[in-house]
Tab-separated table of C-alpha atoms in Angstrom:
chain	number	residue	atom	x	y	z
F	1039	UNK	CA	95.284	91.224	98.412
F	1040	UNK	CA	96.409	93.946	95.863
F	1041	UNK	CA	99.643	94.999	94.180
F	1042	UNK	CA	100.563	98.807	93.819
F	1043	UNK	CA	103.557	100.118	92.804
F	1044	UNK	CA	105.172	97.106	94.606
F	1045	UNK	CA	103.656	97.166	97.551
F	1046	UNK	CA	100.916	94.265	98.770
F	1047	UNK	CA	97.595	96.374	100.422
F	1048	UNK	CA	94.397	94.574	102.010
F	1049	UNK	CA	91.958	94.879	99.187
F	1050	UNK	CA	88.203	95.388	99.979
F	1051	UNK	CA	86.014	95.011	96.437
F	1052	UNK	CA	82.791	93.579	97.590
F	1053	UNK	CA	79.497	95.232	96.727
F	1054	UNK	CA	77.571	94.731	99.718
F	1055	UNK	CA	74.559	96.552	102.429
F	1056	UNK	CA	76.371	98.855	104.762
F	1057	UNK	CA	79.420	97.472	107.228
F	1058	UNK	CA	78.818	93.672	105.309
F	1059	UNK	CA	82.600	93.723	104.745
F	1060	UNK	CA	84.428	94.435	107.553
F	1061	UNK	CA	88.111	93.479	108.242
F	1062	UNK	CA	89.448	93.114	112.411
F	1063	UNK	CA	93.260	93.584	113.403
F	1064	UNK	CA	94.551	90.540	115.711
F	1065	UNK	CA	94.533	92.539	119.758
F	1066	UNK	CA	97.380	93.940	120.955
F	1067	UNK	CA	98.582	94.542	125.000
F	1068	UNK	CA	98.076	98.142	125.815
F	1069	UNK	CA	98.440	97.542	129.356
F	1070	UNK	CA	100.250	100.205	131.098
F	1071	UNK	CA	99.382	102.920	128.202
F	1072	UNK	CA	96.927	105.661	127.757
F	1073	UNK	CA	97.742	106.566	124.462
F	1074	UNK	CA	98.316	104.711	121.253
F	1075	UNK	CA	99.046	106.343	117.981
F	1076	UNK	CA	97.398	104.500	115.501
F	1077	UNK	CA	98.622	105.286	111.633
F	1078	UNK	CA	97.890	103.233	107.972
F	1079	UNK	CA	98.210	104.339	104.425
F	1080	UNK	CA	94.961	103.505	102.703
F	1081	UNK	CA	93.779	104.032	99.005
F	1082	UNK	CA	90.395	103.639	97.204
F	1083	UNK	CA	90.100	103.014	92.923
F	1084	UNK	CA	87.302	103.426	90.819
F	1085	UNK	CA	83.946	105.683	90.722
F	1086	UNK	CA	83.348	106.528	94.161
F	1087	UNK	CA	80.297	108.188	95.170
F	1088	UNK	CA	80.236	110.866	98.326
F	1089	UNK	CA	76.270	111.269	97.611
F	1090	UNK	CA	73.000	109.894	96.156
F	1091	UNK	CA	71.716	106.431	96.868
F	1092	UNK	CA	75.199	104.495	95.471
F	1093	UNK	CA	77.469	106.416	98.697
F	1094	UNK	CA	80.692	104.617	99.139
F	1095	UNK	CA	82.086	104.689	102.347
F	1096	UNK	CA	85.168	103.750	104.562
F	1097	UNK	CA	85.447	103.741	109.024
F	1098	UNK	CA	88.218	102.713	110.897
F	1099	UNK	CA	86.999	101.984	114.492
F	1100	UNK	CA	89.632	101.076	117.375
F	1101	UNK	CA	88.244	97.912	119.309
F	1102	UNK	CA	89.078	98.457	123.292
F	1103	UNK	CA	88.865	95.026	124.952
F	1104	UNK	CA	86.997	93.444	122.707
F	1105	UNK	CA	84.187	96.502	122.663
F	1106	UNK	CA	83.788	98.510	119.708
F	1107	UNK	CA	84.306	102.566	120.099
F	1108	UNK	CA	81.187	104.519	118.912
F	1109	UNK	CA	82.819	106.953	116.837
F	1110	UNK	CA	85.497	105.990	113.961
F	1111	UNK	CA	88.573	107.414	114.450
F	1112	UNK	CA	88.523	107.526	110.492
F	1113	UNK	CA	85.059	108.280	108.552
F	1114	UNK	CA	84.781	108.897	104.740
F	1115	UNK	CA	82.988	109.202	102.210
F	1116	UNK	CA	83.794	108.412	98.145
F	1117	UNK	CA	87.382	108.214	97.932
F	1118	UNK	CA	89.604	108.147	101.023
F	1119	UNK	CA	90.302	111.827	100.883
F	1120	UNK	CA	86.772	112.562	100.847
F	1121	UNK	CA	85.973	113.214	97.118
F	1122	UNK	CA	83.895	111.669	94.795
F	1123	UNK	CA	81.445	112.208	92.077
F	1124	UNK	CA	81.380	108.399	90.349
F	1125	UNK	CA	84.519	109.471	88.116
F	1126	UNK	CA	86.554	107.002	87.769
F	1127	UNK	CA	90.135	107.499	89.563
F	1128	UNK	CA	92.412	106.067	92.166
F	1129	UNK	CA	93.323	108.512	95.500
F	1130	UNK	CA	95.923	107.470	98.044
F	1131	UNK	CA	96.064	108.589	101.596
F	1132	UNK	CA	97.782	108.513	105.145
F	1133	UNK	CA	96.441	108.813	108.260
F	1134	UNK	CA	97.049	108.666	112.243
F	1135	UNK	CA	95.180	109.272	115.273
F	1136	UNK	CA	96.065	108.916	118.770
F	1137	UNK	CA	93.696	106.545	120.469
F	1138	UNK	CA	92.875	107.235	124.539
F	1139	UNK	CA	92.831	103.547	125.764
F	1140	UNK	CA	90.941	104.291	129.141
F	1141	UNK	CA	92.658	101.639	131.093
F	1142	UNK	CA	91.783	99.125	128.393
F	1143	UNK	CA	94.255	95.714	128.055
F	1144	UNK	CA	94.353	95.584	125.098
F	1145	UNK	CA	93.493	97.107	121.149
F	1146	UNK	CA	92.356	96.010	117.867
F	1147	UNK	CA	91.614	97.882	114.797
F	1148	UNK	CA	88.327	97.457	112.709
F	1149	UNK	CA	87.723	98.225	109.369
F	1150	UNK	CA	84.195	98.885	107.719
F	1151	UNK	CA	83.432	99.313	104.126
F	1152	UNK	CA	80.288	100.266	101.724
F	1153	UNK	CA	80.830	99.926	98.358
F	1154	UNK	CA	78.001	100.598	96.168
F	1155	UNK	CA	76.594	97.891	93.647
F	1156	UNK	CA	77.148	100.733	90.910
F	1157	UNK	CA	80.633	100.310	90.089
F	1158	UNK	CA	82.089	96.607	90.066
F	1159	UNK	CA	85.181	98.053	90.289
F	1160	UNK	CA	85.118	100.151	92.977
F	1161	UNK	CA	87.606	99.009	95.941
F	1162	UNK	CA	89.166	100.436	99.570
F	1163	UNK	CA	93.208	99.478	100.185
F	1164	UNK	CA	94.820	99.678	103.321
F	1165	UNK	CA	98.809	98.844	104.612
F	1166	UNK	CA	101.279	99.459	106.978
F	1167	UNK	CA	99.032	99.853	109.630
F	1168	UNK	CA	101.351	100.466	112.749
F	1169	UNK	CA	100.865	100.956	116.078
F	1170	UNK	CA	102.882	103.176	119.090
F	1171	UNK	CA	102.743	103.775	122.108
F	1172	UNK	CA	105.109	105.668	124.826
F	1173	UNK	CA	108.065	103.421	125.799
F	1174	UNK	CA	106.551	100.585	128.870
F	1175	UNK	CA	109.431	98.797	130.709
F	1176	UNK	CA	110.522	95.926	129.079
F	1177	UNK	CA	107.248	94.773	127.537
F	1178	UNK	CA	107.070	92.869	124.158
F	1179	UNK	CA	104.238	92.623	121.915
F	1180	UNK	CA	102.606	90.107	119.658
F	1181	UNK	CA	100.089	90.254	117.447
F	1182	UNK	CA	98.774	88.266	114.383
F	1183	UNK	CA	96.353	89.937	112.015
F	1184	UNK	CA	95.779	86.730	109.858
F	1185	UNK	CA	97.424	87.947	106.836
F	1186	UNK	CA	100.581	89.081	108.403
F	1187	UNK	CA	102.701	88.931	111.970
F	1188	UNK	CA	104.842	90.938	114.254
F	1189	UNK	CA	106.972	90.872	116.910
F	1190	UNK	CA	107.892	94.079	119.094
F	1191	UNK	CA	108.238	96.307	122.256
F	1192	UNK	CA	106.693	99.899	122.711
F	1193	UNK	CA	109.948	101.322	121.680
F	1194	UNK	CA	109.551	100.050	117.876
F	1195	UNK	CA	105.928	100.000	116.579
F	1196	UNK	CA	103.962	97.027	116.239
F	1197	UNK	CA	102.879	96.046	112.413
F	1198	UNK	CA	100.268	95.160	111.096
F	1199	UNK	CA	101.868	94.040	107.521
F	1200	UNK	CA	102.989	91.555	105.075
């Protein structure tokens, strides 16, 4: 875990081959929806590299009933707006994407990170990782993502947070 500005973020810092460090979201019941809006602040520090042998790199996957999706629904490279030339500097950013559940129970979230041995202090944040979904009758959520719990129904978003 991390500090910034006051707020407690996920911290991945490990040097390690492709995908070594990877980070998976308790499931949550999706039953009855074929859309979820999945959004998370993220931020990456240090000398990120978007080419050359030392790439850094950050993918968010959505897990659908236990199975993997092929493509990330978030994919970059260096810094988590995409930049990156081994400078040393800290970028913050937002994102959300509306995952198509295909009749799938339930969702998780999956996090894979390659940091290059280059810089030891490179790292990728993430927080308030949130998910919604349109309003389903009376259903309540729960979901533990072993740092953090919520409680909710479709109508408020459930949280992964701290």
């Amino acid at each position: 875990l991390a500090q910034v500005n006051g707020d407690t973020y996920l911290r991945f810092d490990n040097q390690y081959p492709a995908d070594s460090e990877v980070w998976n979201s308790a499931d949550i019941d999706v039953s009855g929806s074929s859309t979820v809006t999945v959004s998370f602040d993220a931020r990456s520090q240090g000398g990120m590299e978007v080419t050359g042998p030392a790439q850094d790199k950050f993918e968010v996957y959505a897990v659908l009933d236990g199975v993997e999706e092929a493509i990330p629904f978030v994919s970059v490279m260096g810094h988590v707006d995409g930049t990156g030339d081994g400078s040393a500097y800290n970028v913050d950013a937002s994102f959300s994407e509306a995952i198509a559940t295909g009749g799938a129970q339930t969702l998780g979230i999956r996090v894979k990170v390659l940091i290059s041995a280059n810089n030891g202090s490179e790292s990728y944040l993430i927080n308030n990782v949130v998910a919604t979904a349109p309003l389903l009758e009376d259903q309540t959520l729960t979901t533990d993502a072993g740092l953090c719990s919520a409680v909710a129904t479709w109508d408020n978003p459930v949280v992964w947070d701290n």
